Amino acid sequence: MTTVILAEKPSQARSYVEAFQRSTKKQGYYIINDSLLPPDTVITFGFGHLVELAAPEAYDAKYKHWSLSNLPIFPAHYQFIVPTDKKAQFKIVKEWLSKADTIVVATDSDREGENIAWSIMNQAKVNLKQKTIKRLWINSLEKDAIRSGFKALKDGWAFYPKYQEAQTRQISDWLIGMNGSPLYTLLLRQNGVRGVYSIGRVQTPTLYMVYQRDQAIKNFKPEPYFELNAEILANQQKFVAKLDPYQRFKDEAGLMTFMQAKHVQKGSQDGLIKDVQKQAKKSASPRLFSLSALQTMINRRYHASAAAVLKAVQALYEAKYLSYPRTDSQYITDQEFTYLRQNLARYQKLVSKEIALPQIEPQSRYVNGKKVQEHHAIIMTKTVPSQEQLAKLSKLEQQVYDLVLRTTLAMFADPYEYEETTIITQVGDANFKATGKVPTKQGWKILFDNQKTDEQAPDTLPPVQKGEQVQINLQTLQKKTTPPTPFTEGTLITAMKTAGRSLDDEASVAILKDVEGIGTEATRANILEVLKKRGYLDTQKNQLHVTPQGITLCKAVEQQPLLITPELTAKWEKALKQIEEKKRTQDNFLKQIKAFILKMINEVPTQFSENKMIQSQVEKQKEIQRQAKAADEIGQCPMCHVGKIVDKGKFYGCTNYQADPPCKFTLPKKWSGKTLGKTAIKALVTKGETSKLKGFKSKKGKSFDAKLKLDGHKLSFDFD
């Protein structure tokens, strides 16, 4: 009776191996001996996705070259392939799966982990009905967590709907990409715009959110307004109070009319303390971290990208220091709370300041098993690193661990307490309100004393009594309305999670009920990386902006609401979730996607020909490309005298390379150990030689200086 444990990747397999008593390493698998497991047990592994959806040309060779006449591409049955560089490992996995009586799915405990495992098992053409399928579902790669997980293996078939959802997501994204990208790219090319324009079910509405924000900033017209404030002198201390109820005035005439009606004037006058209210208040510590909340906070504090944060959390998970990263929960269960409480003294040693942690009973703000579905919040594991081990981590990994550590410990600390004082001052018939906070107990905030914070120092107000006469200086201030702030990766992750609602911080998300976001905790960071890699998004000083190429894409797609509206895309996400819940079928969802694609193919060509905004942007993009091409052209080709010499990436070559006959003139980017820049290449193609250049290296490694000269198409040194 053979048991095969299928891990997602080699590092995960090694973590499992380390948790067992004895193991023997073989090529692509391990033989395991442990009292916890049946006698004949092996662990094998994938390299992430061993199996992928086939490209369109696998269905028909005609799809290799894009053509509008070939759309739509709707395969009757979807083909999956094993990439060439993964075939050797797949063969090993397939052999073991075939021999297995019991298969333990031990890939990552999430939808994508199910997709990876079931895709491998299906591609291996194993009769799964004849196998016993079990599922390892854990939140940590620690030895104890792994062994506990193997003692309580779950029914593997119970997780099959997660695979169906993940595969449906994969196929729907393939359908939209393989139809939408050729459609828009070819139509733009017909209008003279070069390049490939990529369409995605999640990436396109995400890009459009940034585009809309950029446009709102660009088109923002500041409007002047006036405020009336009171500078109050009481007990030799000044403080500022705002009009109560607060209002702003469009112009000075409106402000003056108000002041006359309230019998007040600018400048110095007498006032009366009308009311003084003091209230003791408490503030609970921040909620525990979901992945998106952690990405948002780390980006705000340290300007790290969402992908970099995910990579850091994943590394800390694989090092067994943090729990599973791809979680959308900000709660833990009683079980996690108990082990955290038991290890408090060990965690505290990693925090420089001593702090009392008396809250040793679970609080519903953090501990609620009913709100933990797949994975709990990101917290520390029982494996507590030493200071030396922490020092070996990357800077970002240290920052991530430290923030998770402090935020989790804050749950055990006392609330932050302060006294809030509100002073109402009367001038004429107008009231002015000032509010100040005085900390009375730092509580959990001691943990964050040395941390960057967005909070300002609390305003302290002087002691005053109701009925007290004070001196007032009324000031009229002219201000201007301010534009929206650009997205950062942190605020964009939050916007994706809230389906584009105008929320810039994770705390506000908790107020919303039943929010359906776009993308998942696991995919949002990758979506942003794809948009940056494809040249649609640019990061400047931690702010995200759409590039000219991205603007062209946004203008092209904005006539298709389903492609750009976060709320509508969020409904797709909700429908995908219903597949896991067995409330919807894969066929039902894919029919909706196909209907949308057909609608798009029918409508978009007409929109391109009739929409003036698209045509206007096309002309702008063509001009940008003309300027870029001119900047790239180094000089006329010295061989054919027709084409231009341009940077081809790995070498410099002639633009006439596809002519009949073709011009095959090229120049290298590196010559005798020296990189040749555009200045040197320009000199060669225009003058036939360079000035003396430094930094060449002989075969023996000696440096020397020389000119380069071009004789026909032959490059050589000139030592004269």
XYZ file of C-alpha atoms in Angstrom:
720
model
C 0.000 0.000 0.000
C 1.835 3.085 -1.267
C 1.144 6.578 0.045
C 2.299 9.539 -2.051
C 2.464 13.026 -0.533
C 2.311 15.692 -3.266
C 3.996 18.986 -2.281
C 3.813 22.169 -4.348
C 7.544 22.834 -4.636
C 10.902 21.499 -3.401
C 11.207 23.886 -0.420
C 7.795 22.825 0.875
C 8.725 19.147 0.444
C 11.910 19.740 2.474
C 9.874 21.277 5.302
C 7.714 18.152 5.405
C 10.769 15.876 5.291
C 12.341 17.721 8.244
C 9.213 17.027 10.316
C 9.565 13.240 9.940
C 11.913 10.814 11.683
C 13.903 9.423 8.738
C 14.111 10.130 5.031
C 16.129 9.137 1.976
C 16.544 11.654 -0.807
C 16.137 10.427 -4.387
C 15.924 12.214 -7.750
C 12.656 14.181 -7.565
C 11.259 12.522 -4.420
C 11.966 11.372 -0.839
C 11.351 7.994 0.801
C 9.914 8.562 4.284
C 10.023 6.408 7.415
C 7.958 7.653 10.337
C 5.590 6.055 12.831
C 3.022 8.699 11.919
C 2.809 7.474 8.320
C 2.105 4.176 6.540
C 5.229 2.049 5.765
C 5.535 2.808 2.029
C 5.373 6.616 1.936
C 7.102 8.970 -0.484
C 7.042 12.745 -0.863
C 7.269 14.162 -4.367
C 6.753 17.705 -5.576
C 5.964 20.089 -8.411
C 7.731 23.308 -9.340
C 4.583 25.304 -8.695
C 2.504 24.890 -11.851
C 3.753 21.700 -13.521
C 0.673 21.879 -15.741
C -0.490 24.925 -17.731
C -3.230 25.798 -20.189
C -2.062 25.284 -23.772
C -1.604 28.290 -26.069
C -4.208 28.808 -28.853
C -1.898 27.382 -31.552
C -2.087 23.994 -29.784
C -5.729 23.837 -30.968
C -5.086 25.077 -34.505
C -1.901 26.312 -36.214
C -3.834 29.285 -37.640
C -3.959 30.855 -34.155
C -0.175 31.266 -34.089
C -0.559 34.532 -36.026
C -3.182 36.932 -34.717
C -6.103 37.727 -37.008
C -9.473 39.335 -36.322
C -11.095 36.714 -38.541
C -9.961 33.980 -36.110
C -11.884 35.468 -33.184
C -13.483 34.269 -31.011
C -11.232 31.456 -29.783
C -13.544 29.117 -27.847
C -12.043 25.602 -27.495
C -14.576 22.784 -27.183
C -12.272 21.147 -24.639
C -9.392 22.878 -22.888
C -5.946 21.386 -23.362
C -3.285 21.383 -20.681
C 0.440 20.927 -21.227
C 3.606 20.336 -19.207
C 6.289 22.942 -20.087
C 9.458 21.422 -21.563
C 11.655 22.427 -18.610
C 9.299 20.647 -16.172
C 8.709 17.389 -18.066
C 11.383 15.418 -16.222
C 9.892 16.179 -12.806
C 6.357 15.601 -14.083
C 7.390 12.125 -15.260
C 8.632 11.292 -11.746
C 5.446 12.639 -10.131
C 3.259 10.769 -12.641
C 5.008 7.452 -11.937
C 4.475 7.784 -8.205
C 0.854 8.910 -8.538
C 0.185 5.847 -10.698
C 1.662 3.545 -8.024
C -0.156 5.263 -5.154
C -3.023 3.727 -3.246
C -3.389 6.920 -1.207
C -2.547 10.424 -2.435
C -2.113 13.194 0.123
C -2.549 16.624 -1.462
C -0.012 18.741 0.433
C 0.267 21.776 -1.843
C -0.382 25.259 -0.404
C -3.611 25.322 1.556
C -5.582 27.537 -0.808
C -7.529 27.464 -4.087
C -4.416 27.736 -6.228
C -2.823 24.884 -4.305
C -5.854 22.752 -5.178
C -5.572 23.800 -8.814
C -1.898 22.819 -8.949
C -2.487 19.412 -7.337
C -5.624 18.355 -9.230
C -4.198 19.627 -12.548
C -1.137 17.401 -12.022
C -3.276 14.407 -11.031
C -5.582 14.858 -14.027
C -2.691 15.377 -16.475
C -1.098 12.189 -15.119
C -4.303 10.415 -16.220
C -4.587 8.649 -12.879
C -7.910 6.972 -12.103
C -8.619 9.029 -9.017
C -11.832 7.143 -8.214
C -9.656 4.135 -7.432
C -7.401 6.122 -5.095
C -7.913 7.409 -1.579
C -7.453 11.200 -1.704
C -6.522 12.994 1.522
C -5.798 16.685 2.158
C -3.177 18.256 4.427
C -4.492 21.663 5.540
C -2.124 23.661 7.745
C -1.289 27.286 8.585
C 2.396 26.839 9.368
C 5.420 24.885 8.150
C 6.654 24.265 11.704
C 7.362 20.663 12.645
C 4.537 20.516 15.220
C 2.007 22.031 12.798
C 3.010 19.602 10.044
C 2.802 16.556 12.313
C -0.537 17.713 13.739
C -1.803 18.217 10.181
C -0.801 14.697 9.141
C -2.546 13.295 12.212
C -5.772 15.012 11.119
C -5.804 14.630 7.331
C -9.051 15.731 5.695
C -11.067 14.162 2.887
C -9.400 15.371 -0.315
C -12.635 15.310 -2.330
C -14.142 17.876 0.060
C -11.715 20.417 -1.438
C -12.477 19.553 -5.058
C -14.873 22.555 -5.463
C -11.942 24.866 -4.644
C -10.099 23.345 -7.594
C -13.159 23.850 -9.806
C -13.295 27.514 -8.818
C -9.560 28.032 -9.368
C -9.642 26.262 -12.740
C -12.685 28.292 -13.817
C -10.805 31.469 -12.850
C -7.801 30.239 -14.866
C -9.882 29.400 -17.966
C -11.939 32.605 -17.835
C -8.757 34.686 -17.611
C -7.334 32.712 -20.559
C -10.477 33.311 -22.645
C -10.511 37.061 -22.006
C -6.758 37.401 -22.555
C -6.585 35.256 -25.704
C -9.550 37.060 -27.296
C -9.325 40.562 -25.850
C -5.586 41.090 -26.362
C -5.589 40.253 -30.113
C -8.811 42.225 -30.617
C -7.506 45.496 -29.162
C -3.924 45.049 -30.382
C -4.967 44.422 -34.004
C -7.470 47.287 -34.040
C -4.824 49.653 -32.666
C -2.344 48.396 -35.276
C -4.900 49.041 -38.012
C -4.923 52.613 -36.733
C -1.122 52.869 -36.842
C -0.263 52.140 -33.173
C 2.549 49.642 -32.667
C 2.938 47.189 -29.782
C 0.952 44.513 -27.982
C -1.951 45.592 -25.776
C -2.809 43.072 -23.079
C -6.368 42.677 -21.751
C -7.142 40.957 -18.447
C -10.264 40.257 -16.425
C -8.687 41.816 -13.314
C -5.697 43.772 -14.649
C -7.753 46.011 -16.961
C -10.200 47.372 -14.323
C -7.250 47.781 -11.942
C -5.376 49.849 -14.529
C -8.515 51.865 -15.207
C -8.861 52.759 -11.505
C -5.396 54.361 -11.604
C -6.239 56.059 -14.915
C -9.412 57.557 -13.418
C -7.495 58.834 -10.398
C -4.812 60.356 -12.643
C -7.499 62.021 -14.748
C -9.251 63.366 -11.655
C -5.946 64.911 -10.524
C -5.129 66.261 -14.000
C -8.576 67.791 -14.531
C -8.911 69.073 -10.979
C -9.575 72.786 -10.794
C -8.883 74.204 -7.340
C -11.704 76.312 -5.991
C -11.062 79.083 -3.476
C -12.961 79.138 -0.210
C -12.852 81.056 3.056
C -12.758 79.865 6.672
C -13.409 81.746 9.878
C -11.174 80.662 12.765
C -10.700 81.968 16.269
C -7.274 82.299 17.917
C -8.050 82.216 21.617
C -5.777 83.466 24.406
C -6.471 81.868 27.798
C -4.051 81.614 30.753
C -1.133 82.872 28.621
C -1.653 80.013 26.137
C -3.021 80.284 22.616
C -5.117 77.704 20.824
C -7.150 77.724 17.608
C -10.852 76.907 17.350
C -12.971 76.333 14.242
C -16.464 77.579 13.537
C -19.100 75.289 15.075
C -20.962 73.928 13.222
C -18.120 74.071 10.716
C -18.792 75.721 7.390
C -16.755 77.172 4.556
C -17.667 80.155 2.407
C -17.364 80.364 -1.388
C -16.405 84.022 -1.369
C -15.494 86.834 0.967
C -18.888 88.515 0.507
C -20.671 85.449 1.894
C -18.254 85.357 4.836
C -18.850 89.049 5.614
C -22.636 88.598 5.460
C -22.321 85.706 7.949
C -20.093 87.731 10.296
C -22.534 90.669 10.292
C -25.433 88.359 11.063
C -23.476 86.845 13.999
C -22.273 90.236 15.253
C -18.571 89.471 14.986
C -15.699 91.184 13.205
C -12.153 90.420 12.206
C -9.418 91.038 14.744
C -9.321 91.266 18.520
C -12.503 91.110 20.644
C -13.898 89.606 23.811
C -15.202 86.050 24.021
C -16.763 83.708 26.546
C -15.996 80.064 27.353
C -19.479 78.672 26.785
C -18.831 75.004 27.579
C -16.008 72.676 28.614
C -16.430 68.928 28.166
C -13.927 66.331 29.328
C -14.290 62.699 28.397
C -12.060 59.713 29.126
C -11.641 57.618 25.980
C -9.922 54.396 24.972
C -8.487 53.179 21.679
C -7.979 49.485 20.971
C -4.830 48.272 19.231
C -4.831 47.793 15.424
C -6.492 44.711 13.971
C -4.327 41.748 13.065
C -3.017 41.543 9.514
C -4.557 40.018 6.419
C -2.125 39.968 3.499
C -3.625 43.066 1.854
C -3.660 44.953 5.170
C 0.010 44.097 5.693
C 0.912 45.087 2.112
C -0.900 48.400 2.574
C 0.815 49.209 5.886
C 4.325 48.191 4.792
C 3.937 50.210 1.602
C 2.819 53.225 3.619
C 5.722 52.958 6.052
C 8.578 51.682 3.918
C 7.372 52.163 0.295
C 7.865 48.479 -0.552
C 5.847 47.109 -3.467
C 2.985 44.682 -2.871
C 4.940 41.923 -4.652
C 8.037 42.557 -2.521
C 5.938 42.344 0.664
C 4.353 39.059 -0.461
C 7.796 37.671 -1.273
C 9.070 38.695 2.181
C 6.073 37.162 4.009
C 6.421 33.980 1.943
C 10.114 33.760 2.904
C 9.230 34.231 6.588
C 6.561 31.519 6.260
C 9.058 29.119 4.686
C 11.538 30.006 7.470
C 8.724 28.950 9.861
C 8.610 32.378 11.586
C 5.198 33.568 10.317
C 1.916 31.813 9.571
C 0.441 31.274 6.098
C 0.656 34.542 4.081
C -2.179 34.469 1.501
C -5.008 35.081 3.930
C -7.901 37.519 3.770
C -8.762 37.120 7.470
C -7.848 39.527 10.259
C -8.931 37.099 12.990
C -7.424 34.103 14.767
C -9.053 31.233 16.663
C -8.730 30.351 20.350
C -6.081 27.793 19.408
C -3.694 30.416 17.985
C -4.438 32.811 20.854
C -3.467 30.121 23.364
C -0.042 29.414 21.865
C 0.656 33.127 21.427
C -0.141 33.695 25.103
C 2.105 30.794 26.139
C 5.038 32.281 24.198
C 4.635 35.940 25.170
C 7.869 36.099 27.170
C 9.883 34.787 24.200
C 8.263 37.254 21.770
C 8.828 40.158 24.157
C 12.590 39.616 24.082
C 12.544 40.740 20.428
C 11.030 44.120 21.373
C 13.417 46.706 22.771
C 10.968 48.286 25.237
C 9.396 46.443 28.127
C 5.627 46.580 28.049
C 2.953 45.072 30.239
C 0.774 42.509 28.423
C -2.084 41.889 30.862
C -4.886 41.176 28.329
C -4.612 37.388 28.507
C -8.261 36.638 27.708
C -9.315 36.510 24.027
C -11.151 39.580 22.709
C -13.646 39.321 19.851
C -11.910 42.162 17.978
C -9.068 39.718 17.265
C -10.230 36.206 18.217
C -13.287 34.865 16.419
C -13.239 31.335 15.027
C -16.454 31.930 13.059
C -14.680 34.565 10.963
C -11.735 32.299 10.116
C -12.699 30.335 7.020
C -9.581 29.055 5.251
C -6.688 30.708 7.092
C -6.315 32.919 10.134
C -4.565 36.301 10.256
C -0.811 36.572 9.724
C 0.844 36.084 13.118
C 4.093 34.723 14.573
C 4.523 30.978 14.861
C 5.886 29.132 17.897
C 9.306 29.222 16.218
C 10.780 32.412 17.668
C 13.944 33.611 15.902
C 16.976 34.772 17.844
C 18.380 38.263 17.315
C 21.195 36.655 15.289
C 18.684 34.839 13.048
C 16.691 38.048 12.542
C 19.873 39.892 11.583
C 20.425 37.416 8.729
C 17.058 38.259 7.169
C 16.727 40.885 4.445
C 15.860 44.401 5.594
C 12.281 44.094 4.330
C 11.837 40.682 5.977
C 13.008 42.225 9.268
C 10.558 45.118 8.852
C 7.665 42.769 8.039
C 8.389 40.438 10.968
C 8.806 43.365 13.362
C 5.495 44.943 12.362
C 3.595 41.636 12.609
C 5.273 40.977 15.969
C 4.366 44.372 17.451
C 0.826 44.341 16.056
C 0.194 40.862 17.470
C 1.695 41.711 20.878
C -0.446 44.880 20.983
C -3.497 42.601 21.229
C -2.280 41.608 24.722
C -1.497 45.174 25.854
C -3.827 47.622 27.573
C -5.829 50.040 25.425
C -4.388 53.460 24.682
C -6.233 55.876 26.991
C -6.579 59.602 26.696
C -8.676 62.474 27.949
C -10.476 64.355 25.207
C -11.277 67.971 26.013
C -13.750 69.998 23.948
C -13.961 73.759 24.490
C -16.829 75.783 23.000
C -16.095 79.524 22.882
C -18.763 82.117 22.074
C -17.980 85.302 20.163
C -21.021 87.458 19.457
C -23.619 84.931 18.302
C -21.053 82.542 16.791
C -19.566 79.447 18.431
C -16.080 78.051 17.908
C -14.954 74.556 18.865
C -11.487 73.269 19.777
C -10.696 69.644 20.629
C -7.560 68.401 22.326
C -6.302 65.013 23.457
C -4.073 64.353 26.450
C -2.695 60.789 26.765
C -3.328 59.312 30.193
C -2.073 55.766 29.517
C 0.101 54.826 26.545
C -0.942 51.164 26.632
C -0.234 49.373 23.328
C 1.214 52.517 21.740
C 4.489 51.981 23.633
C 5.156 49.163 21.165
C 5.138 51.652 18.288
C 7.075 54.520 19.907
C 10.005 54.157 17.523
C 7.862 53.415 14.490
C 6.879 55.814 11.736
C 3.342 56.980 12.318
C 0.845 59.051 10.378
C -0.559 60.523 13.589
C 0.270 64.039 14.674
C 1.217 64.850 18.244
C -1.954 65.359 20.298
C -3.075 68.962 20.791
C -3.107 70.051 24.412
C -5.534 72.769 25.479
C -5.080 75.185 28.435
C -7.189 74.727 31.574
C -10.298 76.962 31.286
C -13.583 77.236 33.159
C -17.104 77.585 31.820
C -18.106 81.273 31.932
C -14.502 82.481 31.746
C -13.828 85.638 29.704
C -11.099 85.239 27.078
C -9.459 87.321 24.395
C -10.306 86.329 20.794
C -8.568 87.137 17.534
C -10.881 86.252 14.625
C -9.053 85.337 11.444
C -10.440 84.917 7.944
C -8.380 82.418 5.938
C -8.463 82.037 2.179
C -7.764 78.451 1.078
C -8.114 76.261 -1.990
C -9.640 72.834 -2.426
C -7.042 70.098 -2.974
C -6.985 67.371 -5.654
C -7.317 63.651 -4.883
C -4.061 61.960 -3.876
C -2.379 59.604 -6.369
C -2.622 55.880 -5.719
C 0.231 54.071 -4.047
C 0.541 50.289 -4.296
C -0.828 50.101 -0.764
C -3.919 52.208 -1.412
C -4.500 50.486 -4.775
C -4.444 47.061 -3.085
C -7.113 48.405 -0.707
C -9.115 49.818 -3.638
C -8.997 46.422 -5.360
C -10.201 44.767 -2.175
C -13.104 47.221 -1.847
C -14.067 47.087 -5.536
C -12.904 50.637 -6.146
C -14.797 52.313 -3.331
C -12.989 55.417 -2.168
C -11.247 53.949 0.849
C -7.551 54.610 1.341
C -6.951 52.654 4.515
C -7.540 49.122 5.714
C -9.312 50.289 8.878
C -12.191 51.688 6.823
C -12.629 48.359 5.058
C -13.798 46.750 8.290
C -16.806 49.098 8.304
C -18.100 47.757 4.989
C -20.220 44.629 4.990
C -20.129 41.999 2.246
C -17.528 43.787 0.140
C -16.731 41.881 -3.040
C -13.311 42.970 -4.264
C -11.459 42.250 -7.480
C -8.656 39.714 -7.555
C -7.713 37.658 -4.499
C -5.198 38.044 -1.676
C -2.901 35.731 -3.634
C -3.203 37.486 -7.033
C -3.409 41.244 -6.407
C 0.343 41.811 -6.012
C 1.034 39.863 -9.208
C -1.566 41.936 -11.109
C 0.305 45.135 -10.187
C 3.620 43.584 -11.245
C 2.130 42.575 -14.617
C 0.827 46.110 -15.208
C 4.246 47.579 -14.400
C 6.133 44.983 -16.464
C 3.944 45.612 -19.509
C 4.637 49.315 -19.299
C 1.111 50.448 -18.351
C 1.923 51.616 -14.822
C 4.880 53.627 -13.593
C 6.010 54.163 -9.976
C 7.351 57.582 -9.032
C 8.228 58.269 -5.387
C 5.866 55.485 -4.280
C 3.033 56.949 -6.370
C 1.443 54.990 -9.210
C 0.654 56.673 -12.520
C -0.573 55.400 -15.883
C 1.964 55.655 -18.729
C 1.038 57.023 -22.197
C 0.743 53.426 -23.438
C -1.552 52.653 -20.496
C -3.680 55.717 -21.286
C -4.084 54.496 -24.870
C -5.297 51.126 -23.598
C -7.696 52.771 -21.124
C -9.152 55.030 -23.826
C -9.571 52.021 -26.099
C -11.439 49.892 -23.532
C -13.574 52.469 -21.743
C -16.584 51.806 -23.985
C -16.800 48.295 -22.476
C -18.073 48.706 -18.871
C -17.436 45.075 -17.907
C -13.753 45.526 -18.715
C -13.240 48.627 -16.605
C -15.825 48.747 -13.812
C -14.482 47.332 -10.538
C -17.991 46.708 -9.170
C -18.938 44.587 -12.186
C -15.636 42.705 -12.057
C -16.301 42.110 -8.362
C -19.564 40.397 -9.322
C -17.526 37.981 -11.422
C -15.391 37.285 -8.342
C -18.550 36.619 -6.358
C -19.805 34.237 -9.063
C -16.466 32.380 -8.985
C -16.805 32.037 -5.212
C -20.254 30.491 -5.767
C -18.614 27.673 -7.762
C -16.672 26.684 -4.650
C -19.911 26.889 -2.666
C -21.602 24.594 -5.252
C -24.175 27.297 -6.041
C -22.978 27.715 -9.630
C -21.300 25.505 -12.240
C -18.167 26.073 -14.275
C -20.170 25.842 -17.527
C -22.614 28.476 -16.305
C -19.845 30.961 -15.517
C -17.880 30.331 -18.721
C -21.064 30.863 -20.778
C -21.281 34.343 -19.248
C -17.647 35.036 -20.100
C -18.126 33.841 -23.697
C -21.251 35.983 -24.091
C -19.259 39.011 -22.934
C -16.405 38.199 -25.358
C -18.829 37.878 -28.296
C -20.401 41.207 -27.361
C -16.941 42.779 -27.211
C -15.870 41.364 -30.608
C -19.097 42.668 -32.198
C -18.997 46.151 -30.646
C -15.350 47.199 -30.334
C -14.479 47.600 -34.066
C -17.382 50.048 -34.495
C -16.338 51.917 -31.353
C -12.836 52.319 -32.779
C -14.133 53.781 -36.029
C -16.781 56.064 -34.495
C -15.425 57.183 -31.113
C -13.580 60.500 -31.406
C -11.850 60.137 -28.031
C -10.275 56.840 -29.110
C -9.150 58.375 -32.401
C -7.696 61.396 -30.601
C -5.693 59.171 -28.241
C -4.528 57.017 -31.158
C -3.037 60.119 -32.803
C -1.281 61.069 -29.532
C 0.154 57.559 -29.160
C 1.368 57.537 -32.759
C 3.184 60.836 -32.172
C 4.758 59.450 -28.964
C 5.933 56.392 -30.900
C 7.291 58.560 -33.733
C 9.317 60.583 -31.228
C 10.548 57.428 -29.477
C 11.570 55.888 -32.798
C 13.462 59.036 -33.802
C 15.253 59.034 -30.444
C 16.194 55.356 -30.923
C 17.660 55.909 -34.386
C 21.419 56.212 -33.991
C 22.213 56.953 -37.623
C 21.874 55.767 -41.196
C 23.014 52.232 -41.927
C 26.543 52.383 -43.460
C 25.897 49.212 -45.477
C 22.489 49.599 -47.193
C 22.254 53.400 -46.749
C 18.449 53.010 -46.477
C 17.684 51.681 -42.997
C 18.512 53.210 -39.629
C 20.746 51.714 -36.936
C 18.742 51.085 -33.747
C 19.161 49.305 -30.402
C 17.891 45.738 -30.873
C 18.322 44.740 -27.246
C 21.365 42.441 -27.377
C 23.005 44.221 -30.337
C 22.649 47.216 -32.679
C 21.138 46.500 -36.099
C 19.537 47.902 -39.226
C 15.789 48.587 -39.444
C 15.922 47.275 -43.010
C 16.482 43.681 -41.867
C 13.128 42.497 -43.301
C 13.555 44.147 -46.714
C 14.064 42.215 -49.934
C 17.011 41.724 -49.958
C 17.436 42.083 -46.165
C 20.188 44.193 -44.631
C 21.988 42.104 -42.006
C 24.368 44.785 -40.733
C 24.916 44.580 -36.959
C 27.276 45.957 -34.346
C 27.927 44.351 -30.941
C 26.982 45.867 -27.612
C 30.173 44.514 -26.040
C 33.668 44.387 -27.591
C 36.773 43.083 -25.804
C 35.142 43.399 -22.387
C 33.854 46.945 -22.919
C 30.196 47.886 -23.297
C 29.687 50.093 -26.351
C 27.229 52.908 -25.733
C 25.151 54.787 -28.292
C 27.739 57.595 -28.541
C 30.446 55.176 -29.717
C 28.056 53.418 -32.139
C 26.932 56.756 -33.573
C 30.539 57.737 -34.199
C 31.188 54.415 -35.969
C 28.179 54.617 -38.323
C 28.555 58.329 -39.121
C 32.370 58.841 -39.097
C 33.668 55.286 -39.407
C 35.672 55.537 -36.174
C 35.435 56.508 -32.514
C 37.625 58.713 -30.379
C 40.018 56.883 -28.044
C 38.006 54.699 -25.647
C 39.134 53.416 -22.247
C 38.413 50.071 -20.608
C 39.088 47.398 -23.249
C 40.548 44.141 -21.919
C 42.961 41.784 -23.602
C 42.592 37.990 -23.517
C 45.024 37.981 -20.588
C 42.827 40.452 -18.682
C 44.981 43.556 -19.177
C 43.192 46.887 -19.675
C 44.046 49.088 -22.644
C 42.808 52.139 -24.545
C 42.182 52.316 -28.290
C 40.005 53.712 -31.052
C 37.494 51.526 -32.879
C 37.141 51.771 -36.641
C 34.603 50.393 -39.095
C 35.821 49.107 -42.436
C 32.704 48.094 -44.404
C 31.030 45.932 -41.811
C 34.229 44.812 -40.083
C 35.051 46.242 -36.638
C 38.696 46.560 -35.559
C 41.053 48.451 -33.221
C 43.032 51.502 -34.266
C 46.026 52.135 -31.977
C 47.334 55.220 -33.834
